[in-house]
Amino acid sequence: MSGVAVIKENPSPAADDLVVLSNVNKHFGELHVLQNIDLTIARGEVVVVIGPSGGGKSTLCRAINRLETIDSGEIVIDGKPLPAEGRELAALRADVGMVFQSFNLFAHKSVLHNVTLGQVRVRKKEKKEAEERARSLLDRVGVASQAEKYPAQLSGGQQQRVAIARALAMDPKIMLFDEPTSALDPEMINEVLEVMRQLAHDGMTMVVVTHEMGFARSAANRVVFMADGRIVEETTPARFFSNPSSERAKDFLSKILHH
Amino acid sequence: MFDFLEGYDLLAAFWVTVQLTLYSAIGSLVWGTVLAAMRVSPVPLMRGFGTAYVNIVRNIPLTVVIVFTSLGLFQTLGVTLGAKDFTTINFRLAVLGLTAYTSSFVCEALRSGINTVPVGQTEAARAIGLNFPQVLRLIVLPQAFRSVVGPLASVLIALTKNTTVAAAIGVAEAAALMRVMIENEAQLILISVIFAFGFICLTLPTGLFLGWVSKKVSVRR
């Protein structure tokens, strides 16, 4: 939206790996939701994960900051294996921004306070400095005028943009988006996607689980197609949408693109 | 008609009731919150302690708890809670007993409040790097408290009336005075009505006020 400074000091084009998942498995009871997942995300890369519901997309996204535990395999973030619990895990989560389908803004705190909380309590910043940063981020996502309101007073699109600002305030190395527009009214989807496009443009490393094919086409460096707990196809958006190689992807695309 | 009241200090007696209620309420709120935190903590030992405490203490009659503080703690183990004279010792023992008992109810009210906080709130809090105590203190408990002001008001009202059990270990609160007056005066019905009215004067405004607070602080989602 407005052109406030880029969050990453150095939107490095370097091709080093920020997130590496190797042979990750996860079960929900009988259901094998993640099956031998291998995925590497480079710094500055925008990876869009698409696929049918129940295919493990959200679980994959949530496993990266351990909101879901995994049964086996390894997840390495910026060279360090994902800690199991405690102080190290909290520190890691601070470096991994997360945006949820249902926004999850802290309901009892004002918009401004939502964005300053992590800066003050986790990053140990001065309150004044945190507020300045929060206001500039809120301005960046276009909700600066709502800073004193409470989440319930905002529209879904505004709440989701605040949630993005809240995650950005931690200066994350990577941003995870778990179906960020799925709970939004159609006319609010674009205002959120626009913020995300801007972020991608500014060089943020992003993993985006979404059903927005337009966003995948225009903003992604890579499309990961997941179905039945497996990564079925992994390619550029152009190739994926024009000429998918797997039958499963062809079937999926035929269902969503021609209606 | 009210001549028989002469020589009795009703206000002083009710003042002791108020003090018992106030100290025990503060004590139970603190200890009850700690218990609730234990019951939702990731540490199995703490969860076990919290669960055991609540299930044991809330199932013992208050009279037994209060009498135990006097016979068990004071007379057998010599616990005086830092006081010298019997009046103060008994008062403090009663506050201890009432707190121990009431906090189990505060804990359960609060825990049901914790369950009203959507899991997404916790996930979002963890996702920005807050640790467990911070998640509880900054995100979960503030919302939980707001949703249980009503149930806590009931606990407070019950506590106010439960203070009458302190008479059993010689604390000179309202019920103790009532017993003395019934012994000495021939106005049984009137005495009962006066004390009933006294308690209603304490509890009714509490309930109304906290009902108003409950609406005022409720979290909009």
Short mmCIF file of C-alpha atoms in Angstrom, two decimals, chain A residues 5-175:
data_model
loop_
_atom_site.label_atom_id
_atom_site.label_comp_id
_atom_site.label_asym_id
_atom_site.label_seq_id
_atom_site.Cartn_x
_atom_site.Cartn_y
_atom_site.Cartn_z
CA ALA A 5 10.37 1.27 4.26
CA VAL A 6 11.02 -2.33 3.46
CA ILE A 7 11.10 -4.62 6.50
CA LYS A 8 14.01 -6.69 5.49
CA GLU A 9 17.22 -4.75 5.67
CA ASN A 10 18.48 -6.63 2.76
CA PRO A 11 16.03 -8.40 0.50
CA SER A 12 18.84 -10.66 -0.48
CA PRO A 13 18.60 -12.47 -3.74
CA ALA A 14 21.10 -15.01 -2.41
CA ALA A 15 20.00 -18.52 -3.12
CA ASP A 16 20.66 -19.90 0.36
CA ASP A 17 18.06 -22.13 1.98
CA LEU A 18 15.96 -20.63 4.75
CA VAL A 19 13.63 -23.54 5.44
CA VAL A 20 14.42 -27.16 4.72
CA LEU A 21 11.93 -29.93 5.41
CA SER A 22 13.27 -33.42 4.98
CA ASN A 23 11.22 -36.58 5.06
CA VAL A 24 8.56 -35.06 7.32
CA ASN A 25 5.70 -37.33 8.42
CA LYS A 26 2.65 -36.60 10.51
CA HIS A 27 -0.47 -38.55 11.41
CA PHE A 28 -3.80 -37.43 12.80
CA GLY A 29 -4.85 -40.78 14.21
CA GLU A 30 -5.31 -43.03 11.20
CA LEU A 31 -4.92 -40.20 8.73
CA HIS A 32 -1.42 -39.78 7.33
CA VAL A 33 -1.60 -36.02 6.67
CA LEU A 34 2.03 -35.42 5.80
CA GLN A 35 3.78 -38.19 3.88
CA ASN A 36 7.54 -38.00 3.38
CA ILE A 37 7.50 -34.28 2.69
CA ASP A 38 10.71 -32.81 1.29
CA LEU A 39 10.60 -29.10 0.65
CA THR A 40 13.22 -26.39 0.49
CA ILE A 41 12.44 -22.70 0.61
CA ALA A 42 15.15 -20.25 -0.36
CA ARG A 43 15.61 -16.84 1.18
CA GLY A 44 13.45 -14.29 -0.58
CA GLU A 45 11.35 -16.91 -2.28
CA VAL A 46 7.55 -16.85 -2.42
CA VAL A 47 6.13 -20.37 -2.35
CA VAL A 48 2.41 -20.86 -2.82
CA VAL A 49 0.92 -24.12 -1.61
CA ILE A 50 -2.31 -25.11 -3.30
CA GLY A 51 -4.40 -28.22 -3.49
CA PRO A 52 -7.68 -29.77 -2.42
CA SER A 53 -8.97 -29.36 1.14
CA GLY A 54 -7.71 -31.95 3.60
CA GLY A 55 -4.58 -32.47 1.54
CA GLY A 56 -2.23 -31.35 4.32
CA LYS A 57 -1.50 -27.78 3.19
CA SER A 58 -2.37 -26.08 6.45
CA THR A 59 -0.69 -28.78 8.50
CA LEU A 60 2.48 -28.29 6.49
CA CYS A 61 2.34 -24.54 7.06
CA ARG A 62 1.68 -24.91 10.79
CA ALA A 63 4.45 -27.49 11.18
CA ILE A 64 7.03 -24.93 10.10
CA ASN A 65 6.62 -23.00 13.37
CA ARG A 66 5.63 -26.09 15.30
CA LEU A 67 2.03 -25.19 15.97
CA GLU A 68 1.71 -28.77 14.77
CA THR A 69 4.27 -31.28 15.96
CA ILE A 70 5.62 -33.79 13.50
CA ASP A 71 6.04 -37.53 13.96
CA SER A 72 9.29 -37.96 12.08
CA GLY A 73 11.64 -36.15 9.75
CA GLU A 74 13.45 -32.89 10.24
CA ILE A 75 12.67 -29.21 9.81
CA VAL A 76 15.63 -26.84 9.67
CA ILE A 77 15.12 -23.08 9.75
CA ASP A 78 18.02 -20.82 8.88
CA GLY A 79 20.50 -23.60 9.51
CA LYS A 80 19.07 -24.63 12.90
CA PRO A 81 16.83 -27.63 13.57
CA LEU A 82 13.38 -26.65 14.85
CA PRO A 83 13.53 -26.78 18.68
CA ALA A 84 10.99 -29.02 20.41
CA GLU A 85 9.89 -26.65 23.16
CA GLY A 86 10.79 -23.97 25.65
CA ARG A 87 12.80 -20.81 25.23
CA GLU A 88 14.42 -21.80 21.94
CA LEU A 89 11.07 -22.60 20.36
CA ALA A 90 9.60 -19.27 21.48
CA ALA A 91 12.65 -17.48 20.06
CA LEU A 92 12.25 -19.30 16.77
CA ARG A 93 8.56 -18.50 16.53
CA ALA A 94 9.36 -14.83 16.98
CA ASP A 95 11.43 -15.08 13.80
CA VAL A 96 8.66 -16.81 11.87
CA GLY A 97 5.63 -14.62 11.19
CA MET A 98 2.27 -16.33 10.99
CA VAL A 99 -1.04 -15.13 9.56
CA PHE A 100 -4.12 -17.24 10.27
CA GLN A 101 -7.32 -17.87 8.38
CA SER A 102 -9.38 -16.52 11.28
CA PHE A 103 -7.08 -13.51 11.97
CA ASN A 104 -6.79 -14.32 15.70
CA LEU A 105 -6.17 -10.74 16.75
CA PHE A 106 -6.05 -10.42 20.54
CA ALA A 107 -9.68 -9.57 21.19
CA HIS A 108 -9.15 -7.65 24.44
CA LYS A 109 -6.44 -5.36 23.10
CA SER A 110 -6.58 -2.40 20.76
CA VAL A 111 -5.21 -2.68 17.23
CA LEU A 112 -2.12 -0.69 18.20
CA HIS A 113 -1.54 -2.86 21.26
CA ASN A 114 -1.87 -5.99 19.11
CA VAL A 115 1.05 -4.78 17.02
CA THR A 116 3.23 -3.53 19.91
CA LEU A 117 2.77 -6.50 22.25
CA GLY A 118 5.34 -8.82 20.69
CA GLN A 119 7.84 -6.03 20.13
CA VAL A 120 7.73 -5.02 23.80
CA ARG A 121 7.40 -8.46 25.43
CA VAL A 122 9.55 -10.56 23.12
CA ARG A 123 11.89 -8.11 21.38
CA LYS A 124 12.17 -6.01 24.56
CA LYS A 125 11.78 -2.72 22.69
CA GLU A 126 10.86 0.54 24.39
CA LYS A 127 7.12 1.22 24.29
CA LYS A 128 7.54 4.44 22.35
CA GLU A 129 9.76 2.88 19.73
CA ALA A 130 7.35 -0.06 19.39
CA GLU A 131 4.42 2.28 18.89
CA GLU A 132 6.21 4.23 16.19
CA ARG A 133 7.03 1.02 14.40
CA ALA A 134 3.46 -0.23 14.84
CA ARG A 135 1.98 2.96 13.43
CA SER A 136 4.24 2.85 10.42
CA LEU A 137 3.33 -0.79 9.77
CA LEU A 138 -0.38 -0.06 10.20
CA ASP A 139 0.05 2.76 7.73
CA ARG A 140 1.81 0.42 5.37
CA VAL A 141 -1.10 -2.03 5.40
CA GLY A 142 -3.60 0.83 5.16
CA VAL A 143 -5.31 0.72 8.57
CA ALA A 144 -3.46 3.51 10.39
CA SER A 145 -6.72 5.30 11.17
CA GLN A 146 -8.03 2.27 13.08
CA ALA A 147 -5.14 2.07 15.56
CA GLU A 148 -7.17 2.85 18.69
CA LYS A 149 -10.09 0.55 17.86
CA TYR A 150 -10.65 -3.00 19.02
CA PRO A 151 -10.49 -5.94 16.57
CA ALA A 152 -14.24 -6.62 16.72
CA GLN A 153 -14.87 -3.09 15.41
CA LEU A 154 -12.95 -3.76 12.19
CA SER A 155 -13.98 -5.52 9.00
CA GLY A 156 -12.45 -8.90 8.22
CA GLY A 157 -10.13 -7.44 5.62
CA GLN A 158 -8.93 -4.79 8.04
CA GLN A 159 -8.42 -7.36 10.78
CA GLN A 160 -6.36 -9.53 8.49
CA ARG A 161 -4.18 -6.58 7.48
CA VAL A 162 -3.64 -5.79 11.17
CA ALA A 163 -2.67 -9.43 11.66
CA ILE A 164 -0.09 -9.06 8.90
CA ALA A 165 1.26 -5.93 10.57
CA ARG A 166 1.41 -7.76 13.89
CA ALA A 167 3.52 -10.50 12.32
CA LEU A 168 5.76 -8.03 10.48
CA ALA A 169 6.42 -6.11 13.69
CA MET A 170 8.58 -9.00 14.87
CA ASP A 171 10.91 -8.51 11.86
CA PRO A 172 10.44 -12.14 10.84
CA LYS A 173 12.79 -14.00 8.53
CA ILE A 174 9.85 -15.67 6.88
CA MET A 175 6.08 -15.17 6.81
#
